[in-house]
Amino acid sequence: MLAGTLDHGQLTTGLLIVSGGNEIRAGAHAGMAKLANRMARKGFPVFRYDRRGIGDSSGANQGFLETQADIQSALACFRQSSPQIEKIIAFGNCDAASALALFGAEIAIDGFILANPWVIENTEPSSDAPTAPPPSAVRSRYWERLKNPKSIIDLLTGKINLRRLAKGLRQAIKKQENTNLATQVQTGLNRLTKPCHIVLANRDTTARAFLAAWDSKAFRKTKSLPQITMASLDSASHSFADKPSECWLDSQILQALENA
């Protein structure tokens, strides 16, 4: 039994929020609940839910790769509870974005908004095990530090740990390899026939890993598909938590809802 929350709206386009990681439907710092409230105030009904084994939902948590049935059940409940709905846009952040990419072609959804899709292999986003950032993310971080004069001063005055710096540089020069998950996400995106808008906080580690995959030759076909669009924000906030990031994300979602 899955628990869900409906924020009522009178319009005929609805927003389905798929929570990412092992977060309850309220989201990080209640971010999803606040997002739902803001969209509902604009007239759009919004449905969000806890996937099985998370929050108020029963069952065993099997991870985001086993969530297709949960998404479909939430979608059916949303349509039943808001019978005026004609179209539904689905939004997901992190592994929820990846799940929508993987299963979207089999689900009756009219459009997708994928935020910071998760393509880092062999771990859940909220796993207790530390996840090493991909070489692309390490390179990007070091490049930002090199552009900051304070980093040079810290290096010259001994404030930077040289052993950690050497370890980071070794990681940075490694060749970026697309993971099996990235390949699966790419295949899923290629199969989508409805509009899919990818939004990225471009200084977020998860977004950087996705961008590294996106810039590879394997994603060449995906990048040319007319139904796939992308926008990025100069932010490190994975959940778009600060006010400027929140406003930017709202504008991206509202545009998709209004154009559905």
Coordinates of C-alpha atoms in Angstrom, one line a residue:
M1 CA 0.0 0.0 0.0
L2 CA 1.5 3.3 -1.1
A3 CA 0.8 6.6 0.7
G4 CA 0.2 9.7 -1.4
T5 CA -0.7 13.3 -1.1
L6 CA -2.9 15.4 -3.5
D7 CA -2.7 19.1 -3.7
H8 CA -5.9 20.2 -5.4
G9 CA -6.1 22.4 -8.5
Q10 CA -8.8 23.2 -10.9
L11 CA -6.8 23.0 -14.2
T12 CA -6.7 20.1 -16.5
T13 CA -2.9 19.5 -16.5
G14 CA -1.5 17.9 -13.4
L15 CA 2.0 17.4 -12.0
L16 CA 3.1 14.0 -10.7
I17 CA 6.1 14.3 -8.4
V18 CA 8.3 11.2 -8.1
S19 CA 10.6 11.5 -5.1
G20 CA 14.3 10.8 -5.4
G21 CA 16.7 8.8 -3.2
N22 CA 15.1 7.2 -0.2
E23 CA 13.2 10.4 0.6
I24 CA 9.6 10.6 1.8
R25 CA 7.1 12.4 -0.4
A26 CA 7.7 15.7 1.4
G27 CA 11.2 15.8 -0.1
A28 CA 14.5 17.1 1.3
H29 CA 13.7 20.0 3.8
A30 CA 10.0 19.6 2.8
G31 CA 11.1 20.8 -0.7
M32 CA 8.6 18.6 -2.6
A33 CA 5.7 19.6 -0.4
K34 CA 6.5 23.2 -0.9
L35 CA 6.9 22.8 -4.6
A36 CA 3.5 21.0 -4.8
N37 CA 1.9 23.8 -2.8
R38 CA 3.3 26.5 -5.1
M39 CA 2.1 24.7 -8.3
A40 CA -1.3 24.1 -6.7
R41 CA -1.7 27.8 -6.0
K42 CA -1.2 28.3 -9.7
G43 CA -4.2 26.0 -10.3
F44 CA -2.3 22.8 -11.2
P45 CA -3.3 19.6 -9.2
V46 CA -0.2 17.9 -7.9
F47 CA 0.2 14.3 -6.6
R48 CA 3.2 13.0 -4.7
Y49 CA 3.7 9.7 -3.0
D50 CA 6.1 7.5 -1.0
R51 CA 7.4 4.5 -3.1
R52 CA 7.2 1.1 -1.5
G53 CA 9.2 0.7 1.7
I54 CA 9.7 4.4 2.2
G55 CA 7.9 6.8 4.6
D56 CA 4.3 5.8 5.1
S57 CA 4.2 3.2 2.3
S58 CA 4.4 -0.5 3.1
G59 CA 6.5 -3.2 1.5
A60 CA 10.2 -3.6 1.0
N61 CA 12.3 -0.8 -0.5
Q62 CA 13.9 -2.3 -3.6
G63 CA 15.6 0.8 -4.9
F64 CA 14.7 3.1 -7.8
L65 CA 15.4 0.4 -10.5
E66 CA 12.3 -1.4 -9.3
T67 CA 9.8 1.4 -9.2
Q68 CA 8.0 1.2 -12.5
A69 CA 4.9 -0.4 -10.9
D70 CA 4.9 2.3 -8.1
I71 CA 4.9 5.1 -10.7
Q72 CA 2.1 3.5 -12.7
S73 CA 0.0 3.0 -9.5
A74 CA 0.5 6.6 -8.4
L75 CA -0.4 7.8 -11.9
A76 CA -3.6 5.8 -11.9
C77 CA -4.6 7.1 -8.4
F78 CA -3.8 10.6 -9.5
R79 CA -6.2 10.4 -12.5
Q80 CA -8.9 8.8 -10.4
S81 CA -8.7 11.4 -7.6
S82 CA -8.6 14.3 -10.1
P83 CA -11.0 13.3 -12.9
Q84 CA -10.8 16.6 -14.7
I85 CA -7.1 15.9 -15.6
E86 CA -6.4 15.6 -19.3
K87 CA -2.6 15.6 -19.3
I88 CA 0.0 14.8 -16.7
I89 CA 3.7 16.0 -16.5
A90 CA 6.0 13.9 -14.3
F91 CA 8.9 15.5 -12.4
G92 CA 11.7 13.7 -10.7
N93 CA 15.1 14.6 -9.2
C94 CA 18.2 12.4 -9.0
D95 CA 17.3 8.7 -9.2
A96 CA 13.6 9.6 -9.7
A97 CA 14.7 11.3 -12.9
S98 CA 16.6 8.2 -13.9
A99 CA 13.6 6.0 -13.2
L100 CA 11.3 8.2 -15.3
A101 CA 13.9 8.0 -18.1
L102 CA 14.1 4.2 -17.8
F103 CA 10.4 3.5 -17.6
G104 CA 8.8 6.6 -19.2
A105 CA 8.2 4.9 -22.6
E106 CA 5.9 2.4 -20.9
I107 CA 4.0 4.9 -18.8
A108 CA 1.1 7.0 -20.0
I109 CA 2.6 10.4 -19.2
D110 CA 2.4 13.4 -21.4
G111 CA 5.8 15.0 -20.6
F112 CA 8.8 14.7 -18.3
I113 CA 11.0 17.0 -16.3
L114 CA 14.2 15.3 -15.3
A115 CA 16.4 17.1 -12.7
N116 CA 20.0 16.0 -12.1
P117 CA 19.6 12.4 -13.4
W118 CA 21.5 9.8 -11.4
V119 CA 24.0 7.8 -13.6
I120 CA 26.6 6.8 -11.0
E121 CA 26.9 3.0 -10.9
N122 CA 26.4 0.5 -8.2
T123 CA 25.0 2.6 -5.4
E124 CA 21.8 4.3 -4.4
P125 CA 22.0 8.1 -4.1
S126 CA 21.2 8.0 -0.4
S127 CA 23.4 5.0 0.4
D128 CA 25.5 5.2 3.5
A129 CA 28.5 4.0 1.5
P130 CA 30.6 6.9 0.2
T131 CA 30.4 7.4 -3.6
A132 CA 33.5 8.5 -5.4
P133 CA 32.7 11.4 -7.8
P134 CA 33.4 10.7 -11.4
P135 CA 36.6 12.1 -13.0
S136 CA 34.6 14.8 -14.8
A137 CA 33.2 16.1 -11.5
V138 CA 36.7 16.1 -10.0
R139 CA 38.2 18.0 -12.9
S140 CA 35.4 20.5 -12.8
R141 CA 35.8 21.1 -9.1
Y142 CA 39.6 21.6 -9.4
W143 CA 39.2 23.9 -12.4
E144 CA 36.9 26.1 -10.3
R145 CA 39.4 26.1 -7.4
L146 CA 42.3 27.0 -9.8
K147 CA 40.3 30.1 -11.0
N148 CA 40.1 31.3 -7.4
P149 CA 43.2 33.3 -6.3
K150 CA 42.6 32.2 -2.7
S151 CA 43.3 28.6 -3.7
I152 CA 46.7 29.5 -5.0
I153 CA 47.5 31.4 -1.8
D154 CA 46.3 28.4 0.3
L155 CA 48.6 26.1 -1.7
L156 CA 51.7 28.4 -1.3
T157 CA 51.0 28.9 2.4
G158 CA 50.6 25.1 3.1
K159 CA 46.9 25.2 3.9
I160 CA 46.2 22.6 1.3
N161 CA 46.9 18.9 2.1
L162 CA 49.3 17.9 -0.7
R163 CA 48.6 14.2 -0.2
R164 CA 44.8 14.7 -0.7
L165 CA 45.6 17.0 -3.7
A166 CA 47.7 14.3 -5.3
K167 CA 45.0 11.7 -4.8
G168 CA 42.4 14.1 -6.3
L169 CA 44.6 14.8 -9.3
R170 CA 45.0 11.1 -10.0
Q171 CA 41.3 10.7 -9.9
A172 CA 40.8 13.7 -12.2
I173 CA 43.1 12.4 -15.0
K174 CA 41.3 9.1 -15.2
K175 CA 39.4 8.5 -18.4
Q176 CA 35.6 9.0 -18.1
E177 CA 33.8 5.8 -18.8
N178 CA 30.0 5.6 -19.2
T179 CA 28.4 3.3 -16.7
N180 CA 25.9 0.6 -17.5
L181 CA 23.3 2.8 -15.8
A182 CA 24.2 5.8 -18.0
T183 CA 23.8 3.5 -21.0
Q184 CA 20.4 2.3 -19.7
V185 CA 19.3 6.0 -19.1
Q186 CA 20.4 6.9 -22.6
T187 CA 18.4 4.0 -24.1
G188 CA 15.3 5.0 -22.1
L189 CA 15.6 8.6 -23.3
N190 CA 15.9 7.4 -26.9
R191 CA 12.6 5.6 -26.5
L192 CA 10.6 8.5 -25.2
T193 CA 8.1 10.0 -27.7
K194 CA 6.8 12.7 -25.4
P195 CA 8.6 16.0 -24.5
C196 CA 11.4 15.5 -22.0
H197 CA 13.1 18.6 -20.4
I198 CA 16.3 17.9 -18.5
V199 CA 17.3 20.5 -15.9
L200 CA 20.6 20.6 -14.2
A201 CA 22.3 22.4 -11.3
N202 CA 25.6 22.5 -13.2
R203 CA 27.9 22.6 -10.1
D204 CA 26.2 19.6 -8.5
T205 CA 28.2 16.4 -8.5
T206 CA 25.3 14.3 -9.8
A207 CA 24.6 16.7 -12.6
R208 CA 28.3 16.8 -13.5
A209 CA 28.4 13.0 -13.8
F210 CA 25.3 13.2 -16.1
L211 CA 26.9 15.9 -18.2
A212 CA 30.0 13.8 -18.6
A213 CA 27.9 11.0 -20.0
W214 CA 25.8 13.4 -22.1
D215 CA 28.9 14.8 -23.7
S216 CA 30.2 11.3 -24.7
K217 CA 29.8 9.9 -28.2
A218 CA 27.2 7.4 -26.9
F219 CA 24.7 10.2 -26.3
R220 CA 25.1 11.7 -29.8
K221 CA 21.8 10.4 -31.0
T222 CA 20.0 11.4 -27.8
K223 CA 21.2 15.0 -28.0
S224 CA 19.8 15.3 -31.5
L225 CA 16.3 14.1 -30.6
P226 CA 13.7 17.0 -30.9
Q227 CA 11.7 15.9 -27.9
I228 CA 14.7 16.2 -25.6
T229 CA 15.6 19.7 -24.3
M230 CA 18.0 20.8 -21.6
A231 CA 18.5 23.8 -19.4
S232 CA 21.1 24.4 -16.7
L233 CA 21.5 26.8 -13.7
D234 CA 24.8 27.9 -12.2
S235 CA 24.1 26.3 -8.9
A236 CA 25.5 23.5 -6.6
S237 CA 22.2 22.9 -5.0
H238 CA 21.2 19.3 -5.8
S239 CA 17.6 19.8 -4.7
F240 CA 17.3 23.5 -5.8
A241 CA 16.9 24.5 -2.2
D242 CA 18.1 28.1 -2.2
K243 CA 15.6 30.8 -3.3
P244 CA 17.2 31.6 -6.7
S245 CA 17.4 27.9 -7.6
E246 CA 13.8 27.3 -6.3
C247 CA 12.5 30.2 -8.5
W248 CA 14.4 28.9 -11.5
L249 CA 13.1 25.4 -11.1
D250 CA 9.5 26.7 -10.7
S251 CA 9.8 28.5 -13.9
Q252 CA 11.0 25.4 -15.7
I253 CA 8.1 23.3 -14.3
L254 CA 5.5 25.9 -15.0
Q255 CA 6.6 26.3 -18.6
A256 CA 6.2 22.5 -19.1
L257 CA 2.8 22.5 -17.4
E258 CA 1.5 25.5 -19.4
N259 CA 2.8 24.1 -22.7
A260 CA 1.4 20.6 -22.2

